[in-house]
PDB file of N, CA and C in Angstrom:
ATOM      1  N   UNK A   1       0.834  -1.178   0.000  1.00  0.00           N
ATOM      2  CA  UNK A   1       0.000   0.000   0.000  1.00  0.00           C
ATOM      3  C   UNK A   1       0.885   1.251   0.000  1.00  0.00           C
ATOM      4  N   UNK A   2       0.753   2.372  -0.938  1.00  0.00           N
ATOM      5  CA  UNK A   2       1.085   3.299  -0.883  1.00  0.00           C
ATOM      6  C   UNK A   2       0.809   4.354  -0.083  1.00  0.00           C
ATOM      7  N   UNK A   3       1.272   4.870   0.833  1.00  0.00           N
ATOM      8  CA  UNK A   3       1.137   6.024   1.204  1.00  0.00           C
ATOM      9  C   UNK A   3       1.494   7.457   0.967  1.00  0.00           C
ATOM     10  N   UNK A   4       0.380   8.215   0.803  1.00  0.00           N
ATOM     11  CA  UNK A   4       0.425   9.447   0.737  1.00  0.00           C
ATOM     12  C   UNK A   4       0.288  11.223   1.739  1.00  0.00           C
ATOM     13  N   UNK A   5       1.130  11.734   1.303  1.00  0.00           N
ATOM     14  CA  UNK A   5       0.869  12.618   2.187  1.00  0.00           C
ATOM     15  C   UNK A   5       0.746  14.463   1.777  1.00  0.00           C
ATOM     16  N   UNK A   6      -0.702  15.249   2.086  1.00  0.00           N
ATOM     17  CA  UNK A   6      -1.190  15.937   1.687  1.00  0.00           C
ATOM     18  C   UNK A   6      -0.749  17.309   2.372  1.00  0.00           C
ATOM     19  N   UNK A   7       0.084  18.334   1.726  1.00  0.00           N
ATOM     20  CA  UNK A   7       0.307  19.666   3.319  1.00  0.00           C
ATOM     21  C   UNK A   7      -0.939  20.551   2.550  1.00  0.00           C
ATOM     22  N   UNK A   8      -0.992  21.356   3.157  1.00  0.00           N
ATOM     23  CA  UNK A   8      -2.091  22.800   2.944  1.00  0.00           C
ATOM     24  C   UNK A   8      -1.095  23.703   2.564  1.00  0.00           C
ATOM     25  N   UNK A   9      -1.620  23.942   1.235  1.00  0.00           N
ATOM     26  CA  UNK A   9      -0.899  25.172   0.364  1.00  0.00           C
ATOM     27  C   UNK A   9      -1.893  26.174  -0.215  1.00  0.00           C
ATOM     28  N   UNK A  10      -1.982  27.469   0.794  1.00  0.00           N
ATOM     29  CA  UNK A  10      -2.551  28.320   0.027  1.00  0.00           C
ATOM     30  C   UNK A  10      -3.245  29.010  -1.374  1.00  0.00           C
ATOM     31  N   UNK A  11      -4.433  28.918  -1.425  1.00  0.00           N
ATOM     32  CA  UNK A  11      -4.910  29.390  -2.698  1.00  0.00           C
ATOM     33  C   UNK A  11      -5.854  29.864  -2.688  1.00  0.00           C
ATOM     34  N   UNK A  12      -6.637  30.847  -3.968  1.00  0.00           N
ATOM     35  CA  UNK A  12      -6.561  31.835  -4.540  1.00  0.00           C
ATOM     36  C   UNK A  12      -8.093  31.359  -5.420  1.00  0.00           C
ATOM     37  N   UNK A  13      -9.544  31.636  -5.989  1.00  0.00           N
ATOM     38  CA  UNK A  13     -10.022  30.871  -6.943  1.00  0.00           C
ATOM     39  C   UNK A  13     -10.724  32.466  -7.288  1.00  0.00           C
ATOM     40  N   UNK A  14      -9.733  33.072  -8.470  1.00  0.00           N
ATOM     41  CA  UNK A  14     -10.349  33.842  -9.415  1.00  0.00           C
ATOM     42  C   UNK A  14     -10.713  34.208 -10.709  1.00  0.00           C
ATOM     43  N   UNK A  15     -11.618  34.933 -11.221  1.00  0.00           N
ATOM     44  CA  UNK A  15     -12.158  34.760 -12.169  1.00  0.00           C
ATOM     45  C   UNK A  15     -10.969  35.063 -13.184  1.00  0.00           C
ATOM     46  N   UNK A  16     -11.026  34.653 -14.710  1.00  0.00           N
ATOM     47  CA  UNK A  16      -9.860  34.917 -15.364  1.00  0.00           C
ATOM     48  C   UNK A  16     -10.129  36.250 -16.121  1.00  0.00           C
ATOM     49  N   UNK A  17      -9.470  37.070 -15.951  1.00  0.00           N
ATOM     50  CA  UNK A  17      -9.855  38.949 -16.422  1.00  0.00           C
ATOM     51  C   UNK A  17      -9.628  38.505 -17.879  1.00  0.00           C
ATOM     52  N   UNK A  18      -8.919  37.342 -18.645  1.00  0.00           N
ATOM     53  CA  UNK A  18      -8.866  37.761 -19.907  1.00  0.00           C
ATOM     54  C   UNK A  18      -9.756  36.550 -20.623  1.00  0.00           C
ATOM     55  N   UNK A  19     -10.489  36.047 -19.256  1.00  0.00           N
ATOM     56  CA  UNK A  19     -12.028  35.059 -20.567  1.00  0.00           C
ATOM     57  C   UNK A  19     -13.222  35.951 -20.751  1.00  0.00           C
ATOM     58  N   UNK A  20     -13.811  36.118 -22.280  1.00  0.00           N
ATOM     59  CA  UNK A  20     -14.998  36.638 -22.337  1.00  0.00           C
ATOM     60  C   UNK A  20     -16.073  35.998 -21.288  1.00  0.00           C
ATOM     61  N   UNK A  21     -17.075  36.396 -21.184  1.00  0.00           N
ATOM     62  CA  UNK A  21     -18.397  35.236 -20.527  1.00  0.00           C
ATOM     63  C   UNK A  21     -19.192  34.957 -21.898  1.00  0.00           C
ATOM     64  N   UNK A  22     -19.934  33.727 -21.913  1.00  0.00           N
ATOM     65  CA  UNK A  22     -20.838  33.570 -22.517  1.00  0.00           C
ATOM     66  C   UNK A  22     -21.988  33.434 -22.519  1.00  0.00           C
ATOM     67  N   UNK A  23     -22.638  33.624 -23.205  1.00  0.00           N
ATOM     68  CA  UNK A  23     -24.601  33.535 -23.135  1.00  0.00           C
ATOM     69  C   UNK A  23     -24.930  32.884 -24.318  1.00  0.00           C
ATOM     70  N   UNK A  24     -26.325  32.305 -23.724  1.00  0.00           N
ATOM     71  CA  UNK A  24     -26.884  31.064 -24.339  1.00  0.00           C
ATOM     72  C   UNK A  24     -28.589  30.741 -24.059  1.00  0.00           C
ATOM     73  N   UNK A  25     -29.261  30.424 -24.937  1.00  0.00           N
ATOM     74  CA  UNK A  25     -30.618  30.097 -24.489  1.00  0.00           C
ATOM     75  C   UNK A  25     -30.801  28.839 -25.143  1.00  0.00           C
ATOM     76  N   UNK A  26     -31.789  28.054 -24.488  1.00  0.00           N
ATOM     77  CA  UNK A  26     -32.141  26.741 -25.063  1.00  0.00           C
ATOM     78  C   UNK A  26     -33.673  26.529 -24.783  1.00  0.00           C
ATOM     79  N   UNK A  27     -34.522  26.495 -25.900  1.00  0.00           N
ATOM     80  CA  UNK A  27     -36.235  26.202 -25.674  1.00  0.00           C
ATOM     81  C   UNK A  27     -36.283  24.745 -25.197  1.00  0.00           C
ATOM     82  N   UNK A  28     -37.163  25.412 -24.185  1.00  0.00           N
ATOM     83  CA  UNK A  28     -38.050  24.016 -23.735  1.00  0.00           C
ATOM     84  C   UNK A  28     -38.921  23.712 -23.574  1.00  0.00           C
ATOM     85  N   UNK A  29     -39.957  22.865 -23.737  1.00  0.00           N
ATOM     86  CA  UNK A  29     -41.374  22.728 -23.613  1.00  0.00           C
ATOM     87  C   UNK A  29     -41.713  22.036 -22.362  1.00  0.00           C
ATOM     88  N   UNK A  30     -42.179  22.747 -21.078  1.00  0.00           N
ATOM     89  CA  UNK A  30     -42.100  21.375 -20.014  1.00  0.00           C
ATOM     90  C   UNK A  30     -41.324  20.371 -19.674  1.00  0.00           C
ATOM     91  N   UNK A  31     -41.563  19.809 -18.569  1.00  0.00           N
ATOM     92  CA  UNK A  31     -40.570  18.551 -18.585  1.00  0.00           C
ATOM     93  C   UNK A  31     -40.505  18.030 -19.426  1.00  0.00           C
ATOM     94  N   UNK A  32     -41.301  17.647 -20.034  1.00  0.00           N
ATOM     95  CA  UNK A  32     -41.056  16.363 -20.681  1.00  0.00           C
ATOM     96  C   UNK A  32     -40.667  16.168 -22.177  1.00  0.00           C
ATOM     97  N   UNK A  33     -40.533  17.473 -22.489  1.00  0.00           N
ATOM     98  CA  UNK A  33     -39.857  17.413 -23.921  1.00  0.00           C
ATOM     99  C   UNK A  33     -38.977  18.757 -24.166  1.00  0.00           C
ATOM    100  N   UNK A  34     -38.420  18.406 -25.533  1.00  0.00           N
ATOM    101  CA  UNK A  34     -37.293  19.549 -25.538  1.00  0.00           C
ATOM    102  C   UNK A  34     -37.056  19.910 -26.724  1.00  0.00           C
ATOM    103  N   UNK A  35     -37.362  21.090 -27.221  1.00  0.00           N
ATOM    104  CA  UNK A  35     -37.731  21.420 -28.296  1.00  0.00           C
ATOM    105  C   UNK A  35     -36.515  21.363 -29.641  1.00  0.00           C
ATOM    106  N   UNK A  36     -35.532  21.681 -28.802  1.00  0.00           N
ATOM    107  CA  UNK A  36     -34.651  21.929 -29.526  1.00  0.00           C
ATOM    108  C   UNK A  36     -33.998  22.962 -30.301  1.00  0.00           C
ATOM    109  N   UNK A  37     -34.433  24.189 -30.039  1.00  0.00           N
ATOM    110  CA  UNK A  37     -34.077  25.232 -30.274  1.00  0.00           C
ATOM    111  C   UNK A  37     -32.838  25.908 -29.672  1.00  0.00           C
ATOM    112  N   UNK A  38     -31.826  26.350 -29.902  1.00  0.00           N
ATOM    113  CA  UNK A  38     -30.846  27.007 -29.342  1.00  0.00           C
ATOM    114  C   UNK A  38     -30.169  28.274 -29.695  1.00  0.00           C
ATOM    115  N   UNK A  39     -29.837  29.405 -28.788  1.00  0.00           N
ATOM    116  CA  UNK A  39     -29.348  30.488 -29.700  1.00  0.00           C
ATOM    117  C   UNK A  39     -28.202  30.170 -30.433  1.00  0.00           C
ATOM    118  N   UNK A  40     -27.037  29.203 -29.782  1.00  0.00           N
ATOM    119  CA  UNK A  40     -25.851  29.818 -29.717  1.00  0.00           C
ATOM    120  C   UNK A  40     -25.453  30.416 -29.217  1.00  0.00           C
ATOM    121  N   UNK A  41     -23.919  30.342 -28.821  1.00  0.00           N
ATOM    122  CA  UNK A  41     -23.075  31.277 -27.794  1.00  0.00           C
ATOM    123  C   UNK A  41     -23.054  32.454 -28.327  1.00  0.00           C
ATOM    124  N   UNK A  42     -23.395  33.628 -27.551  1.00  0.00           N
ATOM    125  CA  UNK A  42     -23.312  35.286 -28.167  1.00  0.00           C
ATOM    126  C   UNK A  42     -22.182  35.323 -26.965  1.00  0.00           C
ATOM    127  N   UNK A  43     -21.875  36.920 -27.162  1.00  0.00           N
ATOM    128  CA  UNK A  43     -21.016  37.462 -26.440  1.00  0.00           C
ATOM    129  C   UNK A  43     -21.730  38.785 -25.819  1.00  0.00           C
ATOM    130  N   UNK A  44     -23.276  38.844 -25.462  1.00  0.00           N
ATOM    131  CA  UNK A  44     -23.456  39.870 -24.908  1.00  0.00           C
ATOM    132  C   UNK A  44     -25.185  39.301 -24.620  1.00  0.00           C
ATOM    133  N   UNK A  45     -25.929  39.251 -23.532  1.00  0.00           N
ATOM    134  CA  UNK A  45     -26.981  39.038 -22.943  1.00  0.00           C
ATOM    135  C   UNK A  45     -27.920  39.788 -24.108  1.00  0.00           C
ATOM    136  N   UNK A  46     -27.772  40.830 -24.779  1.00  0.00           N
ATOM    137  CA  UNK A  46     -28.856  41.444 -25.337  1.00  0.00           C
ATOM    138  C   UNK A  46     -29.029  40.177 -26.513  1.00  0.00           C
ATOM    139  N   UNK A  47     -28.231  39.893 -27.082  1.00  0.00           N
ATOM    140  CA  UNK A  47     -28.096  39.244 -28.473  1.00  0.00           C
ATOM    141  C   UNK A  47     -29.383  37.813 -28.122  1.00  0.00           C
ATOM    142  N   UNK A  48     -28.745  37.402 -27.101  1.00  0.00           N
ATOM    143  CA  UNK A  48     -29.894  36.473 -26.698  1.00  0.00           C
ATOM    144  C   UNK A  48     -31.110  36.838 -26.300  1.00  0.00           C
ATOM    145  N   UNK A  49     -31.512  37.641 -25.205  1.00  0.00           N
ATOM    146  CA  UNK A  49     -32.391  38.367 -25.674  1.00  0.00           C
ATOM    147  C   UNK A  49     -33.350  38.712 -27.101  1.00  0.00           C
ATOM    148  N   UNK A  50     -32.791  39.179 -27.654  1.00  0.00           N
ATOM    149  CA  UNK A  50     -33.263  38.987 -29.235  1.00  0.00           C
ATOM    150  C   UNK A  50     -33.618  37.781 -29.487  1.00  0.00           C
ATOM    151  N   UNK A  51     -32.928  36.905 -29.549  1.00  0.00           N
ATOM    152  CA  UNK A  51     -32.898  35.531 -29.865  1.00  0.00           C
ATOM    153  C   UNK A  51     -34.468  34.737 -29.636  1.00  0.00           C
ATOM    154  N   UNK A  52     -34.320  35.630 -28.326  1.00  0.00           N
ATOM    155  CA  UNK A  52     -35.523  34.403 -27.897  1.00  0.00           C
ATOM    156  C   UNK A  52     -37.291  35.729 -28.208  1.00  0.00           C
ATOM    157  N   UNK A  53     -37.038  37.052 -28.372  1.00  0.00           N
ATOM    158  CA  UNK A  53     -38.035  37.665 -28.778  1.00  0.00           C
ATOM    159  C   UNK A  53     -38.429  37.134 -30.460  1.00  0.00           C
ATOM    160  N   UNK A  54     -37.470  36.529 -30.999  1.00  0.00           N
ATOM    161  CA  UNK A  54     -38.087  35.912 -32.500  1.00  0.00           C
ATOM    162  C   UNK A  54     -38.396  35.062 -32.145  1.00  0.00           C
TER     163      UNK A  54
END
């Protein structure tokens, strides 16, 4: 049996300043089914928005 041994090393969990975010919508009809509609990844909440007003 191998043994292992674990110390505590300080860290840090931040967001990365140089990833865009993404947005996304997906239709659904109720549980029980799924329509299948999707925007696609935009790069700005309005775009989806739109997306889902058509």
């Amino acid at each position: 049996m191998t043994r292992r041994v674990f110390r505590y090393v300080p860290y840090v969990i931040a967001q990365d300043a140089g990833a865009a975010p993404e947005y996304a919508a997906r239709c659904v009809s109720g549980d029980e089914e799924d329509r299948g509609a999707e925007s696609g990844v935009r790069g700005h909440p309005a775009q989806v928005e739109e997306w889902q007003r058509r």
